[in-house]
Amino acid sequence: MTLLDRFLKYISVWTTSEEGTGKTPSTDRQLKLAEILEAELREIGVPEVCTETGYVYGHLPASPEFEGKKAVAFISHMDTAPDFSGENVKPQIFENYDGCDVELKGSGEMLTVADFPELKSLKGRTLITTDGTSLLGADDKAGDAEIMTAVSEIISEGTPHGDIYIVFTPDEEIGEGPDHFSFEKCKADYGYTVDGDYEGEVAYENFNAAGARVIFSGKNVHPGEAKDIMKNAASIACEFQSLLPEAETPEHTEKREGFYHLTDMSGNCEKAELGYIIRDHDKDSFESRKSFMASVAGLLNQKYGEGTVKLEITDQYQNMLEIMKDHMDVIDAARAAIKSVGLEPISRPVRGGTDGAQLSFKGLPCPNLGTGGYCFHGPYEHCTLEGMQTEVKIIRYLMTHPLS
């Protein structure tokens, strides 16, 4: 099976994860892809394969010449983001892409060079897009296909390799990918998530992250008799949002700038609720953001009465730089792999997170490699076959050049 065949097969499976289900995987539909991946690992000759709690594990013991070297893991996730539909994906494939705007024929929307300038650099490649009615699923089925292809190639060619663990995880997109990760099934010394975007990336710095729910309790009386009695929960929710820094939102920030992001809202006069994510690369700034949000809640409780505003903040993941700074040999190995395919390694602060962030804090140093995809989580998601092929070569290098 070719890399493209694998990718198209994987994206055809609906695997969107879902918050709040209270189970792992969060959606049973992810198990269909898990079954496919487990069967394929067995088919290509990986000797130790199993699925546990929706996680697919494979182990390829080292060739004799690499025994005693460190074991490496390659990790990617099976779910797609709940931000946009991941069902009934209808990819559009453009061989020898001309570098111009692309019509997404299912929705009539346009993937334009003006909005996505990197399209110019993809001229001449095989471009794969959505039809505009779903996301593509390159995040992270490109990673799934690349890992599987790299393993398949070294086995079929008889290429000497290190001690390799393969893990396909559920629920990364809702921050629960590492929750049931088995270090008994994956005994690697270090690893790489294959879950980034552009080829040639090795990322080892990400956001510190928290989620927040703000619940507003009001007092509802007839508006004709409301003076000095009514307490409008919806209005107070609006006031809460207005007190947060207007410029510190995703649409106004970049690079290492943190933000508050209002993700959802609901309510009426009696009860209202706001949902946020809080992000910052700097740990002290991150803590300050949480404290500021608490101070805004306190201010409104003073104004409208104790208990009017209830704030719940839940930490989600931390910046892996805190761990990776002591494991730069893992980064250097990735840089060598990237240079081996003629690219200059690029590392930039990730404005998001990966399974590798949490896994690094659990004892598995785990930076993130690119997949060759762009504009994830929405209808403009796209990738190229050549970008994915490059990532296969990078993964193969790392499989055949283990650390001592």
mmCIF file of C-alpha atoms in Angstrom:
data_model
loop_
_atom_site.group_PDB
_atom_site.id
_atom_site.type_symbol
_atom_site.label_atom_id
_atom_site.label_comp_id
_atom_site.label_asym_id
_atom_site.label_seq_id
_atom_site.Cartn_x
_atom_site.Cartn_y
_atom_site.Cartn_z
ATOM 1 C CA MET A 1 0.000 0.000 0.000
ATOM 2 C CA THR A 2 1.374 3.414 -0.940
ATOM 3 C CA LEU A 3 1.600 6.427 1.331
ATOM 4 C CA LEU A 4 -1.206 8.140 -0.594
ATOM 5 C CA ASP A 5 -3.393 5.023 -0.427
ATOM 6 C CA ARG A 6 -2.930 4.871 3.331
ATOM 7 C CA PHE A 7 -3.699 8.524 3.809
ATOM 8 C CA LEU A 8 -6.873 8.400 1.737
ATOM 9 C CA LYS A 9 -7.987 5.242 3.554
ATOM 10 C CA TYR A 10 -7.449 6.765 6.990
ATOM 11 C CA ILE A 11 -9.185 10.085 6.266
ATOM 12 C CA SER A 12 -12.245 8.189 5.035
ATOM 13 C CA VAL A 13 -12.848 7.013 8.617
ATOM 14 C CA TRP A 14 -14.833 9.449 10.773
ATOM 15 C CA THR A 15 -12.881 9.799 14.032
ATOM 16 C CA THR A 16 -13.905 13.148 15.543
ATOM 17 C CA SER A 17 -13.378 13.191 19.315
ATOM 18 C CA GLU A 18 -15.857 14.783 21.714
ATOM 19 C CA GLU A 19 -15.435 16.486 25.067
ATOM 20 C CA GLY A 20 -17.414 15.446 28.107
ATOM 21 C CA THR A 21 -18.340 11.868 27.207
ATOM 22 C CA GLY A 22 -16.504 10.475 30.235
ATOM 23 C CA LYS A 23 -15.030 7.510 28.358
ATOM 24 C CA THR A 24 -11.893 6.530 26.462
ATOM 25 C CA PRO A 25 -11.897 6.820 23.532
ATOM 26 C CA SER A 26 -14.346 9.670 23.838
ATOM 27 C CA THR A 27 -16.120 8.409 20.696
ATOM 28 C CA ASP A 28 -16.512 4.787 19.616
ATOM 29 C CA ARG A 29 -15.916 5.741 15.973
ATOM 30 C CA GLN A 30 -12.207 6.124 16.731
ATOM 31 C CA LEU A 31 -12.052 2.383 17.374
ATOM 32 C CA LYS A 32 -12.704 1.677 13.693
ATOM 33 C CA LEU A 33 -9.449 3.353 12.714
ATOM 34 C CA ALA A 34 -7.701 1.641 15.641
ATOM 35 C CA GLU A 35 -8.782 -1.727 14.208
ATOM 36 C CA ILE A 36 -7.464 -0.765 10.775
ATOM 37 C CA LEU A 37 -4.111 0.376 12.159
ATOM 38 C CA GLU A 38 -3.672 -2.683 14.364
ATOM 39 C CA ALA A 39 -4.415 -5.008 11.445
ATOM 40 C CA GLU A 40 -2.017 -3.134 9.190
ATOM 41 C CA LEU A 41 0.815 -3.250 11.728
ATOM 42 C CA ARG A 42 0.422 -7.026 11.847
ATOM 43 C CA GLU A 43 0.213 -7.234 8.062
ATOM 44 C CA ILE A 44 3.477 -5.340 7.459
ATOM 45 C CA GLY A 45 5.300 -7.569 9.930
ATOM 46 C CA VAL A 46 5.507 -5.740 13.252
ATOM 47 C CA PRO A 47 5.909 -8.671 15.677
ATOM 48 C CA GLU A 48 4.401 -7.158 18.838
ATOM 49 C CA VAL A 49 1.035 -5.429 18.362
ATOM 50 C CA CYS A 50 -1.965 -4.805 20.609
ATOM 51 C CA THR A 51 -4.803 -2.380 21.255
ATOM 52 C CA GLU A 52 -5.657 -1.301 24.794
ATOM 53 C CA THR A 53 -8.257 1.323 25.787
ATOM 54 C CA GLY A 54 -8.321 2.483 22.186
ATOM 55 C CA TYR A 55 -4.544 2.972 21.988
ATOM 56 C CA VAL A 56 -2.714 0.960 19.319
ATOM 57 C CA TYR A 57 0.799 -0.189 20.282
ATOM 58 C CA GLY A 58 3.461 -1.755 18.111
ATOM 59 C CA HIS A 59 7.023 -2.782 18.956
ATOM 60 C CA LEU A 60 9.763 -3.566 16.463
ATOM 61 C CA PRO A 61 12.834 -4.834 18.358
ATOM 62 C CA ALA A 62 16.241 -3.556 17.293
ATOM 63 C CA SER A 63 18.333 -5.186 14.622
ATOM 64 C CA PRO A 64 21.389 -6.960 16.133
ATOM 65 C CA GLU A 65 23.784 -4.135 15.227
ATOM 66 C CA PHE A 66 21.665 -1.625 17.155
ATOM 67 C CA GLU A 67 21.038 -3.624 20.313
ATOM 68 C CA GLY A 68 21.955 -1.584 23.377
ATOM 69 C CA LYS A 69 20.989 1.714 21.770
ATOM 70 C CA LYS A 70 18.138 3.790 23.165
ATOM 71 C CA ALA A 71 14.576 2.910 22.164
ATOM 72 C CA VAL A 72 12.575 5.519 20.244
ATOM 73 C CA ALA A 73 8.802 5.971 19.958
ATOM 74 C CA PHE A 74 6.827 7.477 17.085
ATOM 75 C CA ILE A 75 3.406 8.707 18.144
ATOM 76 C CA SER A 76 0.451 10.155 16.242
ATOM 77 C CA HIS A 77 -3.238 10.504 16.991
ATOM 78 C CA MET A 78 -6.308 9.019 15.348
ATOM 79 C CA ASP A 79 -8.967 11.593 16.213
ATOM 80 C CA THR A 80 -9.814 14.763 14.349
ATOM 81 C CA ALA A 81 -10.795 18.058 15.930
ATOM 82 C CA PRO A 82 -14.396 18.777 16.971
ATOM 83 C CA ASP A 83 -14.014 22.317 15.574
ATOM 84 C CA PHE A 84 -15.395 21.290 12.179
ATOM 85 C CA SER A 85 -17.018 18.253 10.603
ATOM 86 C CA GLY A 86 -14.758 15.254 10.104
ATOM 87 C CA GLU A 87 -17.472 13.083 8.571
ATOM 88 C CA ASN A 88 -17.748 12.121 4.888
ATOM 89 C CA VAL A 89 -14.409 13.622 3.905
ATOM 90 C CA LYS A 90 -14.239 14.155 0.132
ATOM 91 C CA PRO A 91 -10.654 15.010 -0.786
ATOM 92 C CA GLN A 92 -9.698 16.891 -3.920
ATOM 93 C CA ILE A 93 -6.385 15.843 -5.490
ATOM 94 C CA PHE A 94 -4.478 18.126 -7.875
ATOM 95 C CA GLU A 95 -1.461 16.557 -9.538
ATOM 96 C CA ASN A 96 1.147 19.074 -10.707
ATOM 97 C CA TYR A 97 -0.710 21.836 -8.858
ATOM 98 C CA ASP A 98 -0.420 25.192 -10.643
ATOM 99 C CA GLY A 99 0.102 27.366 -7.543
ATOM 100 C CA CYS A 100 -3.157 29.272 -8.033
ATOM 101 C CA ASP A 101 -6.441 29.589 -6.129
ATOM 102 C CA VAL A 102 -8.414 26.365 -5.672
ATOM 103 C CA GLU A 103 -12.184 26.013 -5.651
ATOM 104 C CA LEU A 104 -13.534 23.783 -2.882
ATOM 105 C CA LYS A 105 -16.287 22.297 -4.976
ATOM 106 C CA GLY A 106 -18.505 21.009 -2.196
ATOM 107 C CA SER A 107 -19.005 24.426 -0.609
ATOM 108 C CA GLY A 108 -18.035 26.788 -3.427
ATOM 109 C CA GLU A 109 -15.489 28.473 -1.156
ATOM 110 C CA MET A 110 -12.012 29.294 -2.453
ATOM 111 C CA LEU A 111 -8.623 28.283 -1.058
ATOM 112 C CA THR A 112 -6.752 31.414 -2.064
ATOM 113 C CA VAL A 113 -3.092 32.314 -2.350
ATOM 114 C CA ALA A 114 -3.961 35.692 -0.785
ATOM 115 C CA ASP A 115 -5.109 33.996 2.419
ATOM 116 C CA PHE A 116 -2.598 31.123 2.328
ATOM 117 C CA PRO A 117 0.634 32.374 0.714
ATOM 118 C CA GLU A 118 2.422 29.032 1.209
ATOM 119 C CA LEU A 119 0.356 27.695 -1.690
ATOM 120 C CA LYS A 120 2.785 29.370 -4.107
ATOM 121 C CA SER A 121 5.616 27.213 -2.773
ATOM 122 C CA LEU A 122 3.585 24.063 -3.416
ATOM 123 C CA LYS A 123 3.429 24.589 -7.186
ATOM 124 C CA GLY A 124 4.246 21.407 -9.084
ATOM 125 C CA ARG A 125 3.358 19.117 -6.212
ATOM 126 C CA THR A 126 0.363 16.841 -5.706
ATOM 127 C CA LEU A 127 -1.943 19.042 -3.618
ATOM 128 C CA ILE A 128 -4.682 17.459 -1.504
ATOM 129 C CA THR A 129 -7.522 19.665 -0.213
ATOM 130 C CA THR A 130 -10.990 19.262 1.216
ATOM 131 C CA ASP A 131 -14.122 19.949 -0.830
ATOM 132 C CA GLY A 132 -15.058 22.605 1.734
ATOM 133 C CA THR A 133 -17.702 20.573 3.585
ATOM 134 C CA SER A 134 -15.336 18.971 6.117
ATOM 135 C CA LEU A 135 -11.819 19.175 7.416
ATOM 136 C CA LEU A 136 -9.278 16.964 5.656
ATOM 137 C CA GLY A 137 -7.923 15.011 8.618
ATOM 138 C CA ALA A 138 -4.234 15.481 7.807
ATOM 139 C CA ASP A 139 -4.099 16.388 11.493
ATOM 140 C CA ASP A 140 -3.132 13.748 12.262
ATOM 141 C CA LYS A 141 -3.822 11.043 9.717
ATOM 142 C CA ALA A 142 -0.888 12.323 7.689
ATOM 143 C CA GLY A 143 1.217 11.441 10.740
ATOM 144 C CA ASP A 144 -0.457 8.034 11.004
ATOM 145 C CA ALA A 145 0.251 7.292 7.337
ATOM 146 C CA GLU A 146 3.839 8.536 7.511
ATOM 147 C CA ILE A 147 4.755 6.427 10.529
ATOM 148 C CA MET A 148 3.098 3.345 9.053
ATOM 149 C CA THR A 149 4.817 3.849 5.702
ATOM 150 C CA ALA A 150 8.260 4.349 7.273
ATOM 151 C CA VAL A 151 7.910 1.168 9.350
ATOM 152 C CA SER A 152 6.605 -0.789 6.369
ATOM 153 C CA GLU A 153 9.518 0.299 4.188
ATOM 154 C CA ILE A 154 12.300 -0.575 6.615
ATOM 155 C CA ILE A 155 10.741 -3.982 7.304
ATOM 156 C CA SER A 156 10.192 -4.852 3.631
ATOM 157 C CA GLU A 157 13.671 -3.665 2.652
ATOM 158 C CA GLY A 158 15.373 -5.398 5.567
ATOM 159 C CA THR A 159 16.962 -2.104 6.651
ATOM 160 C CA PRO A 160 18.800 -2.316 10.008
ATOM 161 C CA HIS A 161 17.003 -0.209 12.611
ATOM 162 C CA GLY A 162 16.888 0.672 16.272
ATOM 163 C CA ASP A 163 14.406 -0.405 18.932
ATOM 164 C CA ILE A 164 11.149 1.166 17.720
ATOM 165 C CA TYR A 165 7.806 1.680 19.429
ATOM 166 C CA ILE A 166 4.755 2.853 17.491
ATOM 167 C CA VAL A 167 1.725 4.335 19.250
ATOM 168 C CA PHE A 168 -1.511 5.634 17.756
ATOM 169 C CA THR A 169 -3.520 7.530 20.375
ATOM 170 C CA PRO A 170 -7.155 8.635 20.667
ATOM 171 C CA ASP A 171 -8.490 11.971 21.903
ATOM 172 C CA GLU A 172 -5.454 14.198 21.359
ATOM 173 C CA GLU A 173 -7.657 16.989 20.043
ATOM 174 C CA ILE A 174 -9.528 17.259 23.338
ATOM 175 C CA GLY A 175 -6.325 17.132 25.410
ATOM 176 C CA GLU A 176 -6.803 13.570 26.654
ATOM 177 C CA GLY A 177 -4.362 11.709 24.411
ATOM 178 C CA PRO A 178 -1.821 10.842 27.132
ATOM 179 C CA ASP A 179 -4.409 10.105 29.843
ATOM 180 C CA HIS A 180 -4.282 6.323 29.418
ATOM 181 C CA PHE A 181 -0.939 6.017 27.633
ATOM 182 C CA SER A 182 0.744 2.790 28.771
ATOM 183 C CA PHE A 183 4.432 3.018 29.576
ATOM 184 C CA GLU A 184 4.374 -0.751 29.971
ATOM 185 C CA LYS A 185 3.367 -1.104 26.334
ATOM 186 C CA CYS A 186 5.722 1.674 25.200
ATOM 187 C CA LYS A 187 9.095 1.421 26.940
ATOM 188 C CA ALA A 188 10.906 3.955 24.791
ATOM 189 C CA ASP A 189 13.634 6.222 26.161
ATOM 190 C CA TYR A 190 12.569 9.147 23.998
ATOM 191 C CA GLY A 191 10.043 9.789 21.265
ATOM 192 C CA TYR A 192 8.599 12.034 18.607
ATOM 193 C CA THR A 193 5.011 12.973 17.990
ATOM 194 C CA VAL A 194 4.389 13.337 14.259
ATOM 195 C CA ASP A 195 1.703 15.978 14.554
ATOM 196 C CA GLY A 196 3.080 19.290 13.274
ATOM 197 C CA ASP A 197 2.493 21.125 10.043
ATOM 198 C CA TYR A 198 5.232 22.081 7.578
ATOM 199 C CA GLU A 199 7.976 19.586 6.676
ATOM 200 C CA GLY A 200 11.321 20.290 8.298
ATOM 201 C CA GLU A 201 9.801 21.257 11.640
ATOM 202 C CA VAL A 202 10.995 20.037 15.004
ATOM 203 C CA ALA A 203 9.052 21.811 17.747
ATOM 204 C CA TYR A 204 9.871 21.610 21.422
ATOM 205 C CA GLU A 205 8.164 24.668 22.871
ATOM 206 C CA ASN A 206 4.394 24.959 23.269
ATOM 207 C CA PHE A 207 1.790 26.835 25.267
ATOM 208 C CA ASN A 208 1.027 26.379 28.912
ATOM 209 C CA ALA A 209 -2.696 25.743 28.769
ATOM 210 C CA ALA A 210 -5.797 25.907 30.932
ATOM 211 C CA GLY A 211 -9.523 25.828 30.379
ATOM 212 C CA ALA A 212 -11.988 28.030 32.248
ATOM 213 C CA ARG A 213 -15.743 27.908 32.809
ATOM 214 C CA VAL A 214 -17.415 31.030 34.214
ATOM 215 C CA ILE A 215 -20.932 30.547 35.578
ATOM 216 C CA PHE A 216 -23.172 33.537 36.258
ATOM 217 C CA SER A 217 -26.220 33.373 38.547
ATOM 218 C CA GLY A 218 -28.864 36.066 38.134
ATOM 219 C CA LYS A 219 -32.250 37.016 39.516
ATOM 220 C CA ASN A 220 -35.099 37.069 37.021
ATOM 221 C CA VAL A 221 -38.200 39.153 37.643
ATOM 222 C CA HIS A 222 -40.712 40.729 35.291
ATOM 223 C CA PRO A 223 -38.916 43.543 33.399
ATOM 224 C CA GLY A 224 -41.755 45.906 34.209
ATOM 225 C CA GLU A 225 -40.984 45.560 37.909
ATOM 226 C CA ALA A 226 -37.237 44.938 37.685
ATOM 227 C CA LYS A 227 -35.773 48.163 39.057
ATOM 228 C CA ASP A 228 -33.261 47.458 41.859
ATOM 229 C CA ILE A 229 -34.293 43.789 41.885
ATOM 230 C CA MET A 230 -33.311 42.115 38.618
ATOM 231 C CA LYS A 231 -29.787 40.750 38.242
ATOM 232 C CA ASN A 232 -29.254 39.825 34.576
ATOM 233 C CA ALA A 233 -26.798 36.939 34.335
ATOM 234 C CA ALA A 234 -26.364 37.369 30.574
ATOM 235 C CA SER A 235 -25.501 41.041 30.968
ATOM 236 C CA ILE A 236 -22.998 40.285 33.720
ATOM 237 C CA ALA A 237 -21.393 37.676 31.470
ATOM 238 C CA CYS A 238 -20.959 40.361 28.811
ATOM 239 C CA GLU A 239 -19.422 42.644 31.414
ATOM 240 C CA PHE A 240 -16.972 39.913 32.429
ATOM 241 C CA GLN A 241 -15.800 39.538 28.832
ATOM 242 C CA SER A 242 -15.477 43.302 28.442
ATOM 243 C CA LEU A 243 -13.078 43.472 31.402
ATOM 244 C CA LEU A 244 -10.556 41.117 29.789
ATOM 245 C CA PRO A 245 -7.799 42.763 27.705
ATOM 246 C CA GLU A 246 -9.278 43.375 24.269
ATOM 247 C CA ALA A 247 -5.984 42.900 22.400
ATOM 248 C CA GLU A 248 -5.019 39.669 24.167
ATOM 249 C CA THR A 249 -7.065 37.292 22.025
ATOM 250 C CA PRO A 250 -5.999 34.816 19.311
ATOM 251 C CA GLU A 251 -6.936 37.196 16.494
ATOM 252 C CA HIS A 252 -4.567 39.859 17.849
ATOM 253 C CA THR A 253 -1.555 37.805 18.978
ATOM 254 C CA GLU A 254 1.299 35.796 17.463
ATOM 255 C CA LYS A 255 4.602 34.044 18.256
ATOM 256 C CA ARG A 256 5.048 33.885 22.047
ATOM 257 C CA GLU A 257 2.177 36.228 22.868
ATOM 258 C CA GLY A 258 -0.439 34.639 25.125
ATOM 259 C CA PHE A 259 -4.185 35.121 25.080
ATOM 260 C CA TYR A 260 -7.651 34.593 26.528
ATOM 261 C CA HIS A 261 -9.983 32.926 24.028
ATOM 262 C CA LEU A 262 -13.751 32.931 24.482
ATOM 263 C CA THR A 263 -14.741 29.591 22.948
ATOM 264 C CA ASP A 264 -18.449 29.370 23.756
ATOM 265 C CA MET A 265 -21.287 31.171 25.503
ATOM 266 C CA SER A 266 -24.846 30.486 26.553
ATOM 267 C CA GLY A 267 -27.423 31.908 28.896
ATOM 268 C CA ASN A 268 -30.334 34.085 29.800
ATOM 269 C CA CYS A 269 -31.325 36.421 32.586
ATOM 270 C CA GLU A 270 -31.340 33.651 35.204
ATOM 271 C CA LYS A 271 -28.181 31.750 34.302
ATOM 272 C CA ALA A 272 -25.297 32.255 31.889
ATOM 273 C CA GLU A 273 -22.008 30.542 31.154
ATOM 274 C CA LEU A 274 -18.816 31.418 29.286
ATOM 275 C CA GLY A 275 -16.090 29.002 28.208
ATOM 276 C CA TYR A 276 -12.464 30.060 27.731
ATOM 277 C CA ILE A 277 -9.058 28.692 26.992
ATOM 278 C CA ILE A 278 -6.036 30.464 28.507
ATOM 279 C CA ARG A 279 -2.659 30.188 26.784
ATOM 280 C CA ASP A 280 0.863 31.514 27.346
ATOM 281 C CA HIS A 281 4.363 30.210 26.654
ATOM 282 C CA ASP A 282 5.830 31.940 29.708
ATOM 283 C CA LYS A 283 4.939 30.182 32.944
ATOM 284 C CA ASP A 284 4.811 33.337 35.075
ATOM 285 C CA SER A 285 2.626 35.141 32.537
ATOM 286 C CA PHE A 286 0.385 32.090 32.364
ATOM 287 C CA GLU A 287 -0.130 32.140 36.136
ATOM 288 C CA SER A 288 -0.784 35.886 35.970
ATOM 289 C CA ARG A 289 -3.506 35.328 33.378
ATOM 290 C CA LYS A 290 -5.299 32.869 35.631
ATOM 291 C CA SER A 291 -4.973 35.246 38.569
ATOM 292 C CA PHE A 292 -6.309 38.167 36.529
ATOM 293 C CA MET A 293 -9.358 36.190 35.483
ATOM 294 C CA ALA A 294 -9.965 35.345 39.154
ATOM 295 C CA SER A 295 -9.669 39.023 40.071
ATOM 296 C CA VAL A 296 -12.301 39.954 37.469
ATOM 297 C CA ALA A 297 -14.641 37.353 38.957
ATOM 298 C CA GLY A 298 -13.955 38.794 42.414
ATOM 299 C CA LEU A 299 -14.666 42.335 41.246
ATOM 300 C CA LEU A 300 -18.068 41.345 39.839
ATOM 301 C CA ASN A 301 -18.948 39.409 42.981
ATOM 302 C CA GLN A 302 -18.232 42.557 44.987
ATOM 303 C CA LYS A 303 -20.442 44.563 42.640
ATOM 304 C CA TYR A 304 -23.382 42.143 42.320
ATOM 305 C CA GLY A 305 -23.120 39.998 45.419
ATOM 306 C CA GLU A 306 -21.076 36.990 46.464
ATOM 307 C CA GLY A 307 -21.884 33.885 44.438
ATOM 308 C CA THR A 308 -22.935 35.788 41.333
ATOM 309 C CA VAL A 309 -19.824 34.628 39.457
ATOM 310 C CA LYS A 310 -18.275 31.216 39.856
ATOM 311 C CA LEU A 311 -14.942 30.617 38.107
ATOM 312 C CA GLU A 312 -13.543 27.136 37.452
ATOM 313 C CA ILE A 313 -10.040 26.889 35.963
ATOM 314 C CA THR A 314 -8.526 23.547 34.968
ATOM 315 C CA ASP A 315 -4.876 23.208 33.939
ATOM 316 C CA GLN A 316 -4.499 21.196 30.723
ATOM 317 C CA TYR A 317 -0.835 20.925 29.762
ATOM 318 C CA GLN A 318 2.534 22.639 30.235
ATOM 319 C CA ASN A 319 5.286 23.992 28.008
ATOM 320 C CA MET A 320 7.517 21.031 27.135
ATOM 321 C CA LEU A 321 10.545 23.343 26.880
ATOM 322 C CA GLU A 322 10.922 22.959 30.634
ATOM 323 C CA ILE A 323 11.733 19.275 30.044
ATOM 324 C CA MET A 324 13.297 19.355 26.585
ATOM 325 C CA LYS A 325 16.019 21.833 27.523
ATOM 326 C CA ASP A 326 17.655 18.909 29.348
ATOM 327 C CA HIS A 327 17.282 16.550 26.353
ATOM 328 C CA MET A 328 18.720 18.535 23.483
ATOM 329 C CA ASP A 329 20.287 15.365 22.042
ATOM 330 C CA VAL A 330 16.745 14.345 21.019
ATOM 331 C CA ILE A 331 16.312 17.686 19.236
ATOM 332 C CA ASP A 332 19.742 17.434 17.627
ATOM 333 C CA ALA A 333 18.872 13.971 16.267
ATOM 334 C CA ALA A 334 15.738 15.404 14.644
ATOM 335 C CA ARG A 335 17.725 18.283 13.168
ATOM 336 C CA ALA A 336 20.207 15.825 11.668
ATOM 337 C CA ALA A 337 17.313 13.867 10.157
ATOM 338 C CA ILE A 338 15.824 17.016 8.648
ATOM 339 C CA LYS A 339 19.175 18.076 7.191
ATOM 340 C CA SER A 340 19.561 14.608 5.672
ATOM 341 C CA VAL A 341 16.665 15.391 3.294
ATOM 342 C CA GLY A 342 18.107 18.748 2.288
ATOM 343 C CA LEU A 343 16.006 20.978 4.524
ATOM 344 C CA GLU A 344 17.093 23.480 7.128
ATOM 345 C CA PRO A 345 15.451 22.599 10.464
ATOM 346 C CA ILE A 346 12.971 25.130 11.775
ATOM 347 C CA SER A 347 11.829 25.334 15.390
ATOM 348 C CA ARG A 348 9.214 27.843 16.400
ATOM 349 C CA PRO A 349 7.034 28.130 19.491
ATOM 350 C CA VAL A 350 3.921 26.063 18.876
ATOM 351 C CA ARG A 351 0.752 28.053 19.440
ATOM 352 C CA GLY A 352 -1.023 24.955 20.678
ATOM 353 C CA GLY A 353 -0.085 21.630 22.222
ATOM 354 C CA THR A 354 0.519 18.000 21.371
ATOM 355 C CA ASP A 355 0.484 14.680 23.186
ATOM 356 C CA GLY A 356 4.246 15.150 23.429
ATOM 357 C CA ALA A 357 3.866 18.040 25.850
ATOM 358 C CA GLN A 358 2.178 15.889 28.479
ATOM 359 C CA LEU A 359 4.278 12.819 27.687
ATOM 360 C CA SER A 360 7.467 14.825 28.215
ATOM 361 C CA PHE A 361 6.337 15.670 31.742
ATOM 362 C CA LYS A 362 5.487 11.995 32.315
ATOM 363 C CA GLY A 363 9.056 10.915 31.576
ATOM 364 C CA LEU A 364 9.160 10.480 27.780
ATOM 365 C CA PRO A 365 11.004 13.438 26.163
ATOM 366 C CA CYS A 366 8.914 13.928 23.053
ATOM 367 C CA PRO A 367 9.246 16.877 20.643
ATOM 368 C CA ASN A 368 7.001 17.261 17.624
ATOM 369 C CA LEU A 369 7.801 16.658 13.958
ATOM 370 C CA GLY A 370 5.959 18.173 11.002
ATOM 371 C CA THR A 371 3.579 16.238 8.751
ATOM 372 C CA GLY A 372 3.542 18.394 5.626
ATOM 373 C CA GLY A 373 0.053 19.708 6.320
ATOM 374 C CA TYR A 374 -1.362 23.207 6.592
ATOM 375 C CA CYS A 375 -4.330 25.075 8.083
ATOM 376 C CA PHE A 376 -5.670 22.306 10.300
ATOM 377 C CA HIS A 377 -9.100 22.113 11.992
ATOM 378 C CA GLY A 378 -11.182 23.565 9.204
ATOM 379 C CA PRO A 379 -12.343 23.410 5.581
ATOM 380 C CA TYR A 380 -9.159 25.042 4.239
ATOM 381 C CA GLU A 381 -6.915 22.239 5.500
ATOM 382 C CA HIS A 382 -4.524 20.958 2.846
ATOM 383 C CA CYS A 383 -1.322 18.986 2.399
ATOM 384 C CA THR A 384 0.912 17.646 -0.352
ATOM 385 C CA LEU A 385 2.008 14.123 -1.140
ATOM 386 C CA GLU A 386 5.586 15.318 -1.535
ATOM 387 C CA GLY A 387 5.554 16.915 1.907
ATOM 388 C CA MET A 388 4.368 13.662 3.438
ATOM 389 C CA GLN A 389 7.013 11.727 1.513
ATOM 390 C CA THR A 390 9.687 14.010 2.934
ATOM 391 C CA GLU A 391 8.445 13.326 6.449
ATOM 392 C CA VAL A 392 8.645 9.569 5.804
ATOM 393 C CA LYS A 393 12.329 10.003 4.975
ATOM 394 C CA ILE A 394 12.898 12.001 8.175
ATOM 395 C CA ILE A 395 11.173 9.338 10.272
ATOM 396 C CA ARG A 396 13.174 6.584 8.577
ATOM 397 C CA TYR A 397 16.421 8.392 9.383
ATOM 398 C CA LEU A 398 15.465 8.580 13.049
ATOM 399 C CA MET A 399 14.476 4.895 13.058
ATOM 400 C CA THR A 400 17.853 3.911 11.641
ATOM 401 C CA HIS A 401 20.014 6.342 13.640
ATOM 402 C CA PRO A 402 19.041 5.679 17.296
ATOM 403 C CA LEU A 403 20.672 7.560 20.135
ATOM 404 C CA SER A 404 23.256 5.846 22.303
#
